[in-house]
Amino acid sequence: MTTLKKGDKAPAFSALDQDGNSHSLADYKGKKLVVFFYPKASTPGCTAEACDLRDNFERFEANNFALLGVSADAASKQAKFKEKYSFPFPLLADEDRAVIEAFGVWGPKKFMGKEYDGIHRTTFVIDENGIIEEVIDKVKTKEHAAQILK
């Protein structure tokens, strides 16, 4: 699981979003960046989480935050997810898991007694200089914005 913690430098990631546009950590210098990792597009928990962030998007913008969602879903799946729920932020299609691995959120999970490898729902709040301000690994999907904007 993630070894990144508050005060660490965020990994210098680069990945493509649902429309094939590239996003890298450097693009967000001078802004606060919320990178939220979710297991799978269009599943109930992930939808609740992303919708809560969408509904509070103006508050994020007012506080100089940019948001990036990340999962290992294909770009086409991310595009449908973004379109269906009108998310105002990009969703990275990290199919090769480069960003997921860089942030250390891939690992063993348990679901209904079965163990498998997958993405741990984790959010990183990164400051204007690329330093991790907070790691949220106990994400409350329906009130996630409040966890970040406290």
XYZ file of C-alpha atoms in Angstrom:
150
model
C 0.000 0.000 0.000
C 0.927 3.629 -0.256
C 4.173 4.638 1.381
C 3.690 8.247 0.326
C 2.859 10.525 3.217
C 2.327 14.163 4.125
C 5.460 16.154 3.300
C 6.655 13.832 0.516
C 7.195 15.074 -3.008
C 4.363 13.874 -5.259
C 5.404 11.491 -8.060
C 6.031 13.296 -11.364
C 3.246 11.499 -13.204
C 1.991 11.908 -16.741
C -1.077 10.219 -18.208
C -3.854 10.684 -20.742
C -7.432 11.601 -19.840
C -10.734 10.430 -21.303
C -10.185 12.571 -24.423
C -6.525 11.698 -24.968
C -5.194 14.942 -23.457
C -2.017 14.627 -21.421
C -1.877 15.664 -17.759
C 1.278 15.785 -15.682
C 2.127 17.026 -12.224
C 4.089 19.923 -13.744
C 0.924 21.218 -15.456
C -0.528 22.030 -12.051
C 2.341 23.963 -10.496
C 0.922 26.981 -8.664
C -2.392 25.233 -8.016
C -3.423 22.780 -5.355
C -4.180 19.428 -6.912
C -6.526 16.734 -5.670
C -5.708 13.370 -7.248
C -8.390 10.858 -6.357
C -7.928 7.198 -7.203
C -11.056 5.084 -7.547
C -11.432 1.368 -8.303
C -13.848 1.412 -11.250
C -15.812 3.938 -13.280
C -19.612 3.854 -12.986
C -19.721 1.648 -9.875
C -21.890 2.895 -6.968
C -19.133 4.017 -4.577
C -17.041 5.643 -7.278
C -20.069 7.402 -8.722
C -21.098 8.741 -5.286
C -17.547 9.979 -4.648
C -17.090 11.683 -8.021
C -20.586 13.241 -7.887
C -19.875 14.691 -4.435
C -16.682 16.268 -5.798
C -18.601 17.549 -8.838
C -21.303 19.086 -6.637
C -18.638 20.970 -4.673
C -16.480 21.868 -7.674
C -17.023 25.634 -7.355
C -15.730 25.493 -3.780
C -12.616 23.672 -5.013
C -12.076 26.251 -7.750
C -12.569 29.120 -5.317
C -9.764 27.638 -3.201
C -7.366 27.264 -6.164
C -7.802 23.482 -6.410
C -7.707 21.399 -9.567
C -9.111 17.855 -9.507
C -8.016 14.718 -11.344
C -9.734 11.352 -11.089
C -7.675 8.239 -11.824
C -8.569 4.604 -12.428
C -7.290 1.825 -14.679
C -10.388 2.036 -16.867
C -10.040 2.531 -20.630
C -10.439 6.071 -21.984
C -13.779 5.142 -23.599
C -15.146 4.000 -20.239
C -13.855 7.139 -18.503
C -15.421 9.304 -21.234
C -18.843 7.659 -20.729
C -18.546 8.071 -16.947
C -17.575 11.754 -17.268
C -20.311 12.467 -19.810
C -23.080 10.635 -17.969
C -22.485 12.578 -14.749
C -21.158 15.855 -16.257
C -17.924 15.852 -14.292
C -16.104 19.196 -14.671
C -12.702 17.533 -14.086
C -10.617 15.140 -16.206
C -10.507 11.399 -15.572
C -7.182 9.752 -16.307
C -7.298 6.398 -18.081
C -4.302 4.786 -16.408
C -4.566 1.422 -18.141
C -0.900 0.519 -17.684
C -1.221 1.587 -14.021
C 1.875 3.818 -14.185
C 0.267 6.573 -12.097
C -1.520 4.096 -9.827
C 1.778 2.298 -9.107
C 3.710 5.583 -8.704
C 1.302 6.645 -5.954
C 1.347 3.149 -4.422
C -2.413 2.589 -4.420
C -2.404 -0.825 -6.175
C -2.399 -3.888 -3.967
C -4.257 -6.764 -2.364
C -7.896 -6.139 -1.515
C -10.659 -8.226 -0.014
C -14.225 -8.244 -1.240
C -16.838 -10.695 -0.018
C -14.135 -13.022 1.274
C -12.179 -13.055 -1.978
C -8.707 -11.605 -2.196
C -7.535 -9.907 -5.368
C -5.317 -7.050 -6.489
C -6.935 -3.718 -7.209
C -6.956 0.018 -6.666
C -7.329 1.244 -3.111
C -9.652 4.237 -2.958
C -7.178 6.920 -1.899
C -6.975 10.680 -2.387
C -3.845 12.817 -2.407
C -3.954 16.558 -1.804
C -0.863 18.122 -3.372
C 0.195 21.716 -2.726
C 1.267 24.384 -5.223
C 4.876 23.135 -5.148
C 4.154 19.450 -5.706
C 4.387 18.427 -2.053
C 1.781 16.062 -0.604
C -0.314 17.944 1.948
C -2.598 15.093 2.848
C -3.274 11.435 2.079
C -6.884 10.352 2.623
C -7.217 6.582 2.656
C -10.490 6.373 4.537
C -12.576 8.038 1.865
C -16.208 8.747 2.693
C -17.683 8.509 -0.801
C -20.768 10.638 -0.076
C -18.934 13.393 1.788
C -15.505 13.334 0.252
C -15.409 17.047 -0.625
C -15.866 17.866 3.069
C -12.906 15.624 3.938
C -10.700 17.635 1.574
C -12.105 21.159 2.097
C -12.178 21.064 5.884
